[in-house]
XYZ file of C-alpha atoms in Angstrom:
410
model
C 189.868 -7.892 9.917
C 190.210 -4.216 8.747
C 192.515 -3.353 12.465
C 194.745 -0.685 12.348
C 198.618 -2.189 12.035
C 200.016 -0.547 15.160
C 196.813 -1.726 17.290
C 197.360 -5.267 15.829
C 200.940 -5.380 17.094
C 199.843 -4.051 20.571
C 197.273 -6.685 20.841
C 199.731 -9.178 19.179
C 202.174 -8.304 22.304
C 199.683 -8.791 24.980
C 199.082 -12.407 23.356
C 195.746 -11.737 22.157
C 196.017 -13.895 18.073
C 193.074 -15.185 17.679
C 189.640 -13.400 18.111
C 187.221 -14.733 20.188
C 183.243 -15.523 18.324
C 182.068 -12.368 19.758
C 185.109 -10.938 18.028
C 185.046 -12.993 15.149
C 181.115 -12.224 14.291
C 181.129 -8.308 15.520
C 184.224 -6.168 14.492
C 183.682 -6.683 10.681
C 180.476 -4.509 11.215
C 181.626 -2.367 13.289
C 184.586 -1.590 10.894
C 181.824 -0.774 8.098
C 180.173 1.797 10.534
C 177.146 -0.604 10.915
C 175.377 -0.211 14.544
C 175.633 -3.445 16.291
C 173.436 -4.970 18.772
C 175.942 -7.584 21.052
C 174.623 -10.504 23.244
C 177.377 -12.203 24.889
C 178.457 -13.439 28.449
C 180.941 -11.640 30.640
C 184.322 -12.440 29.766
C 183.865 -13.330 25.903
C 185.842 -10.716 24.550
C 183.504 -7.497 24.496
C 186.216 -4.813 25.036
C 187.945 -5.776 22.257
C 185.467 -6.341 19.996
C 184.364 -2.578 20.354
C 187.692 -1.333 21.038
C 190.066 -2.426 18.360
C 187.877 -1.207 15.099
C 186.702 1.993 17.227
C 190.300 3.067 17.406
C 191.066 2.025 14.069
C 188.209 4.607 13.030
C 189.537 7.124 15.332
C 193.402 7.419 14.439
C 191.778 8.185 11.180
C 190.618 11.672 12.260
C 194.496 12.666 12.103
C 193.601 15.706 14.481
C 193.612 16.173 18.332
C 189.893 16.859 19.360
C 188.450 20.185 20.747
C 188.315 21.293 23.956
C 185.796 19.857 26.361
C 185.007 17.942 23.715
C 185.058 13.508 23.098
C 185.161 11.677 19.952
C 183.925 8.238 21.681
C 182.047 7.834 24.100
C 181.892 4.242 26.598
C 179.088 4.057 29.229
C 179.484 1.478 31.890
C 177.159 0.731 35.099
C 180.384 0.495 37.604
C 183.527 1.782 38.500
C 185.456 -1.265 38.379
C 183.914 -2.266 34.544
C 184.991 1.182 33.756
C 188.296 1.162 34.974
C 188.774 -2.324 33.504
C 187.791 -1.012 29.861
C 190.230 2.181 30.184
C 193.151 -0.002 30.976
C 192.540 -2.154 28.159
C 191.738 0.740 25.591
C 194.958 2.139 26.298
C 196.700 -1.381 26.069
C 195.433 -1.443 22.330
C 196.363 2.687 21.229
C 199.820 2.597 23.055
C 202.237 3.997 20.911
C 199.344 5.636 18.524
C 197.785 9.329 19.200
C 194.409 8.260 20.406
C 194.204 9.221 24.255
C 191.549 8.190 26.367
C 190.364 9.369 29.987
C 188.308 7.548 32.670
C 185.523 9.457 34.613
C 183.775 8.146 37.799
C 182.219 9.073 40.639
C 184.459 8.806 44.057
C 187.324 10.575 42.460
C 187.640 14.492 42.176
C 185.412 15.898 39.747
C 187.853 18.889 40.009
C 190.509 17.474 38.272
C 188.638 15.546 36.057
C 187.212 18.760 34.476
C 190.697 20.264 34.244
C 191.491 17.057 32.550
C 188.227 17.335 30.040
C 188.941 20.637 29.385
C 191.708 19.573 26.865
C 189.446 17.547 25.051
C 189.881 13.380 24.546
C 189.352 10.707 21.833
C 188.144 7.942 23.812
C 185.857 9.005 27.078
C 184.913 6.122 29.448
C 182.241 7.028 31.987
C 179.261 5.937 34.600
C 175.969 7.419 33.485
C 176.059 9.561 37.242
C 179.896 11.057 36.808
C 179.312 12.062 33.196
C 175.775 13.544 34.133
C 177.520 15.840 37.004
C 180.437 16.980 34.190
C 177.620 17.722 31.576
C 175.887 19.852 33.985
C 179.040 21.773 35.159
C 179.610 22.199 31.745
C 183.018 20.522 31.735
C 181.806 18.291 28.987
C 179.962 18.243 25.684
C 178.765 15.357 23.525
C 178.199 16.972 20.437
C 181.204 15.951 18.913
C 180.700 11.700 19.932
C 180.275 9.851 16.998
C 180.940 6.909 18.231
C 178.271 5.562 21.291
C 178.981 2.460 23.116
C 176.413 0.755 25.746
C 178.661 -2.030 27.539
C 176.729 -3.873 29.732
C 173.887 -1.968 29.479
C 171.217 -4.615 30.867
C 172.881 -3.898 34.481
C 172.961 -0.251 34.108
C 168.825 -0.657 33.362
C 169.342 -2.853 36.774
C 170.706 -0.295 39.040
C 167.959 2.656 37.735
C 170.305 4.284 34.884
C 167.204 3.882 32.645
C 166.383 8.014 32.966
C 169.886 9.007 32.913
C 170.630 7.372 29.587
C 167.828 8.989 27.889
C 169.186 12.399 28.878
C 172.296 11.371 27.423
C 170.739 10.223 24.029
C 169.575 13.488 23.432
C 172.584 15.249 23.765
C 174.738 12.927 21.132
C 174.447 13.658 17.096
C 172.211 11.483 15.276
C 174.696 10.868 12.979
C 177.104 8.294 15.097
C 177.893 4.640 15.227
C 176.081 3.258 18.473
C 177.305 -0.594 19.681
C 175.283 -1.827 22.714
C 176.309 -4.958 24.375
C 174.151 -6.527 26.767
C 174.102 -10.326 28.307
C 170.471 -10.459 28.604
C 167.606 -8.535 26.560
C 165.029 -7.686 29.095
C 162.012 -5.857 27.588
C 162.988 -2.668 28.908
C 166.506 -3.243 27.408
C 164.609 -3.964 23.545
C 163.115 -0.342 24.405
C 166.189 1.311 24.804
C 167.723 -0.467 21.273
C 165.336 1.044 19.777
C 166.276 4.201 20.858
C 169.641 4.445 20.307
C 170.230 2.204 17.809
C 169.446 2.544 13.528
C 169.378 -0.639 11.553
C 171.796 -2.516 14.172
C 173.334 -5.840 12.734
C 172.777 -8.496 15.769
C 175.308 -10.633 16.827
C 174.833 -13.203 19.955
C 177.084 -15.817 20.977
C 176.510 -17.983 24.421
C 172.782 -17.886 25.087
C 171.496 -15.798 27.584
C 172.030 -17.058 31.289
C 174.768 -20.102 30.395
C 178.122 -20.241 31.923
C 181.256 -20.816 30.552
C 182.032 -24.097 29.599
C 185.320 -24.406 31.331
C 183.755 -23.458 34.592
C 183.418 -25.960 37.133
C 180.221 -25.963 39.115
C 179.099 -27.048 42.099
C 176.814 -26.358 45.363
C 177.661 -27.169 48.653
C 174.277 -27.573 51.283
C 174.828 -25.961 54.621
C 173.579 -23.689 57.389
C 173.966 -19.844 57.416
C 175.929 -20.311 60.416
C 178.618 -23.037 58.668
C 179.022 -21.343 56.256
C 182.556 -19.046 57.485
C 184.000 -22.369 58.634
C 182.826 -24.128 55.091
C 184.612 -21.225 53.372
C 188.184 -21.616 55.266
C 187.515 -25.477 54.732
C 187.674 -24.502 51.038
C 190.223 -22.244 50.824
C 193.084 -24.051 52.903
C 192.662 -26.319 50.078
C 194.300 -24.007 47.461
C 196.694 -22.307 48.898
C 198.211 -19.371 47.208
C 195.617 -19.658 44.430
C 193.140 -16.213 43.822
C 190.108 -16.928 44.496
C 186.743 -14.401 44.855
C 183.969 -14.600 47.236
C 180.582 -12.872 46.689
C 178.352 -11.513 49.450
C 174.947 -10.374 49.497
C 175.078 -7.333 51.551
C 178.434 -4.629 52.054
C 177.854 -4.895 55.870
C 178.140 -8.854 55.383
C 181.287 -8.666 53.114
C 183.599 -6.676 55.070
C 182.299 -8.486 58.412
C 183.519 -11.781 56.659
C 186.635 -10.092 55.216
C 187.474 -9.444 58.945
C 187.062 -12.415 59.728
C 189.253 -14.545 57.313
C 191.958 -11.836 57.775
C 191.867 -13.131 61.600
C 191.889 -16.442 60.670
C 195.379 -15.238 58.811
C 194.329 -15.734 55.323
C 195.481 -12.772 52.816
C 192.187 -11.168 51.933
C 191.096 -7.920 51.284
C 187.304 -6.482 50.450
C 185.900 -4.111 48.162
C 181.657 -2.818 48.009
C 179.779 0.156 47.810
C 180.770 1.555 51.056
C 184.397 1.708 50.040
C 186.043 4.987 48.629
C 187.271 4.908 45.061
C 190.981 4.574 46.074
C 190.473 1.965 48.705
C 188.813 -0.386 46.067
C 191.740 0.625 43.444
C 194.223 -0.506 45.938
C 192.453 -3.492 46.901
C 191.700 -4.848 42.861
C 195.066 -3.694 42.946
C 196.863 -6.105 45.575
C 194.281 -8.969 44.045
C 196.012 -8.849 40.411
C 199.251 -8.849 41.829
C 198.895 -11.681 44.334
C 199.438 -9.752 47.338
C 196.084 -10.458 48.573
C 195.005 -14.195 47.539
C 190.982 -13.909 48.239
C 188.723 -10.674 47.493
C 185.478 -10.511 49.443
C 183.191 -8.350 46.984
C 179.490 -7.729 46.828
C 178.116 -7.443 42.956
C 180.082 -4.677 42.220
C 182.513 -6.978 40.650
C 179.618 -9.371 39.256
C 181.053 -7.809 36.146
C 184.094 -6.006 34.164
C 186.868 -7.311 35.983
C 189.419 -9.120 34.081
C 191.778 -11.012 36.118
C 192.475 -14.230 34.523
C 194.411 -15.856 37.543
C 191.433 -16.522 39.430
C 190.867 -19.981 39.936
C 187.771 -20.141 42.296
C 184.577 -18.258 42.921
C 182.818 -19.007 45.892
C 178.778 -18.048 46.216
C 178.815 -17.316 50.151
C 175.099 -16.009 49.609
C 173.846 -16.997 46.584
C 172.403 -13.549 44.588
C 168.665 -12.189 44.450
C 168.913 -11.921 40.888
C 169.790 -14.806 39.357
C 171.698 -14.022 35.955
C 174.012 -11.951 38.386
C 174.976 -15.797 39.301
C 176.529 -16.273 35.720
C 178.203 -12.885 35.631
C 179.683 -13.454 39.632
C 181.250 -17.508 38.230
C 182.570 -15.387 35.058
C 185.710 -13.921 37.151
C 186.879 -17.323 36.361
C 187.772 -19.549 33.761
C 189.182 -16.298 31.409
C 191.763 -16.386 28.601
C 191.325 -20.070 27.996
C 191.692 -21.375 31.468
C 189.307 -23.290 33.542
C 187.912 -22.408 37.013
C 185.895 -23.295 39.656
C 182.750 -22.103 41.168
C 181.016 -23.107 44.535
C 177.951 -21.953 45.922
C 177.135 -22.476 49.623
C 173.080 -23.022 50.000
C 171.588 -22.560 52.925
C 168.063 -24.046 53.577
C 166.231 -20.221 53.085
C 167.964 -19.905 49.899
C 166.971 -22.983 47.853
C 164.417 -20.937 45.690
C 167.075 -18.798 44.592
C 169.226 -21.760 43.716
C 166.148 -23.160 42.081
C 165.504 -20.004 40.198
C 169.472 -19.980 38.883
C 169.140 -23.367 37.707
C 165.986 -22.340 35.846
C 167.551 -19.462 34.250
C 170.970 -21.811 33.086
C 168.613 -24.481 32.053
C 170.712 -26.425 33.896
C 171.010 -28.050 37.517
C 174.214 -27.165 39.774
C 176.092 -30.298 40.483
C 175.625 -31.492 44.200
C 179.371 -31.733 45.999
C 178.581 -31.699 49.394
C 175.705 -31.865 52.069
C 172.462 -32.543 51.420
C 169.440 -30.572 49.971
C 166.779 -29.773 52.028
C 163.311 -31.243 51.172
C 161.047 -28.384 49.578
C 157.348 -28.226 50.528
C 155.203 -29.309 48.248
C 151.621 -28.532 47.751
C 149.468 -31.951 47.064
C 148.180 -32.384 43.654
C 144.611 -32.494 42.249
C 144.815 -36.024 42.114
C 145.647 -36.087 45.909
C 142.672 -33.999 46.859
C 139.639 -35.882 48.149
C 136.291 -34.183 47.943
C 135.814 -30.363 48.307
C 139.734 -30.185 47.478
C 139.982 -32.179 50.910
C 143.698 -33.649 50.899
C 143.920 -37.224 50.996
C 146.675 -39.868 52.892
C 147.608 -36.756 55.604
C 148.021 -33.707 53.085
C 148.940 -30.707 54.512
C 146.131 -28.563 53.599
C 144.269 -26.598 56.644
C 140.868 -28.780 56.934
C 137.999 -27.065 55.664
C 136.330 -24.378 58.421
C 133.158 -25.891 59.588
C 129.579 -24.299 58.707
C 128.373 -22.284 62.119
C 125.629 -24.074 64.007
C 124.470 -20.739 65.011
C 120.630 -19.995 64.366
C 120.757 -17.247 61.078
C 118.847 -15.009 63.826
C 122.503 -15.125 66.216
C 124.448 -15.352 62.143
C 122.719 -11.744 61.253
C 123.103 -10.275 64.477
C 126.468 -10.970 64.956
């Protein structure tokens, strides 16, 4: 597919030989210097559908870059998708000059500038962290000719919107530009047109499906049942990773304490957690230390661990793609997975609304839905909209017997 030799034998060693659709349909373009336009799922493949042809363009340049200067730039919405991308990009350029460096906020913005001011080939940032370099002049973008948006719907999510316009400005117009996005909001067609120039479109799973090999179900139950539901579940599959999502990062840790006193191996990671506490605990996840992470939508997206077998929807999310992205920590590199969502009876419309977005209803496993309200039809209604056989419409007011003298006066 045009890939550099020594990247193909790095991939080849990590047991990636066959390219995934996204792969398949995307690189080819990408190699010609085409701008691209990506719709695809979480999990299908993205990184290295950007990554492998961008460093094949890259080793190319057969010079280091200048200082405080980057050849490629990589925009992500979190910390963890970030991280996640700069460990694969320098899976794929081992042994090959290309050298790539990871900016984000928590971390010291001290010795990231030292690091900058060397220059690098491949920079991988969040919008905020490379706004505060730029301004401290630790960084310029005039030399990127090579753009990429990766995940870029969720960074129009969390308000980067304003931010990435500011950063448009400052990169050449004469660059490749690859956004990938698994929806295309209208905002989101706004900002392709902005960054990108006659962009070849590729799409693979429609917007808002699941995986196929992803095993879905949702389990009714009270708010309150829900902790004892969970260790129900786990004590099932022992020693098996599993992830479970929370709504809120006070809720999360609060149920991280308490399966860690229940003696399960957990650990928890959110937006109240410092950079090196959620390293650590990603950390202790991949390498089995910990068995279940307790995460908020943080990790909805980016992280890569394909040993996790089960997902588990303790509140089910406001938004309801983030449902597809949260089930897509499972069922990676050709494996299957699991995902469970506990409902409680105030959160049936956002299970309804999640079905609505999958096209698809959520297999019932266990309790039983609660009956949702319904307002009587037309054909219900008696006269004056009056509902008929005991409909639960307030009765009409009555007209005031009141003399239009008292009506006026009052």
């Amino acid at each position: 597919m045009g890939i550099d030799e020594r990247i193909n034998a790095n991939i080849a060693a990590m047991g990636l030989t066959d390219p995934t659709p996204i792969q398949t349909q995307a690189i080819p373009s990408i190699v010609e210097g085409r701008d691209v336009l990506g719709l695809a799922q979480t999990g299908t493949g993205k990184t290295a559908a950007f990554g492998l042809p961008m460093l094949t363009r890259l080793i190319k340049f057969g010079k280091k870059p200048e200082p405080r200067t980057c050849r490629a730039l990589i925009l992500a919405p979190t910390r963890e998708l970030a991280t996640q991308i700069a460990q694969n990009i320098d899976a794929y350029a081992e042994g090959t000059p290309i050298r790539s460096y990871r900016v984000v906020g928590g971390a010291s913005i001290n010795v990231q500038t030292e690091r900058l001011s060397r220059g690098v080939d491949v920079l991988i940032a969040t919008p905020g962290r490379l706004m505060d370099l730029i301004e401290r002049r630790a960084i310029s973008l005039e030399a990127a000719t090579y753009l990429v948006l990766d995940e870029a719907d969720q960074m129009l999510d969390i308000g980067f919107i304003h931010t990435l316009r500011k950063i448009a400005k400052m990169l050449p117009k004469q660059r490749q530009t690859l956004l990938f996005s698994a929806t295309m909001p209208k905002l989101m067609s706004e900002l392709a047109d902005t960054y990108l120039t006659d962009p070849v479109k590729v799409q693979v799973n429609p917007p808002g499906q699941a995986a196929k090999k992803i095993d879905q179900g949702v389990h009714f139950t009270t708010q309150g049942d829900k902790a004892a539901l969970l260790a129900e579940y786990l004590s099932k599959h022992p020693g098996e990773l599993a992830m479970v999502f929370g709504r809120t990062k006070y809720g999360s840790e609060k149920l991280a304490k308490l399966l860690d006193k229940w003696g399960f191996a957990v650990a928890a990671i959110h937006g109240n957690k410092s950079q090196g506490q959620r390293e650590r605990a990603l950390d202790a996840f991949r390498k089995g230390d910990t068995q279940i992470l307790v995460a908020t939508d943080v990790a909805a997206r980016g992280l890569d661990i394909p040993a996790v077998a089960h997902v588990y929807n303790y509140d089910l999310p406001n938004v309801p793609e983030n449902y597809v992205h949260r089930i897509g920590r499972t069922a990676r590199a050709g494996r299957d997975g699991r995902a469970v969502a506990f409902c409680a009876p105030a959160e049936v419309g956002e299970l309804r609304a999640i079905e609505k977005a999958m096209k698809a209803a959520i297999p019932v496993i266990g309790g039983e839905a609660p009956a949702m309200p319904q307002q009587p039809s037309r054909g219900q209604r008696g006269r004056g909209g009056k509902p008929q056989d005991g409909g639960n419409k307030r009765p009409a007011r009555r007209p005031s017997r009141r003399p239009k003298s008292q009506k006026a006066k009052a």
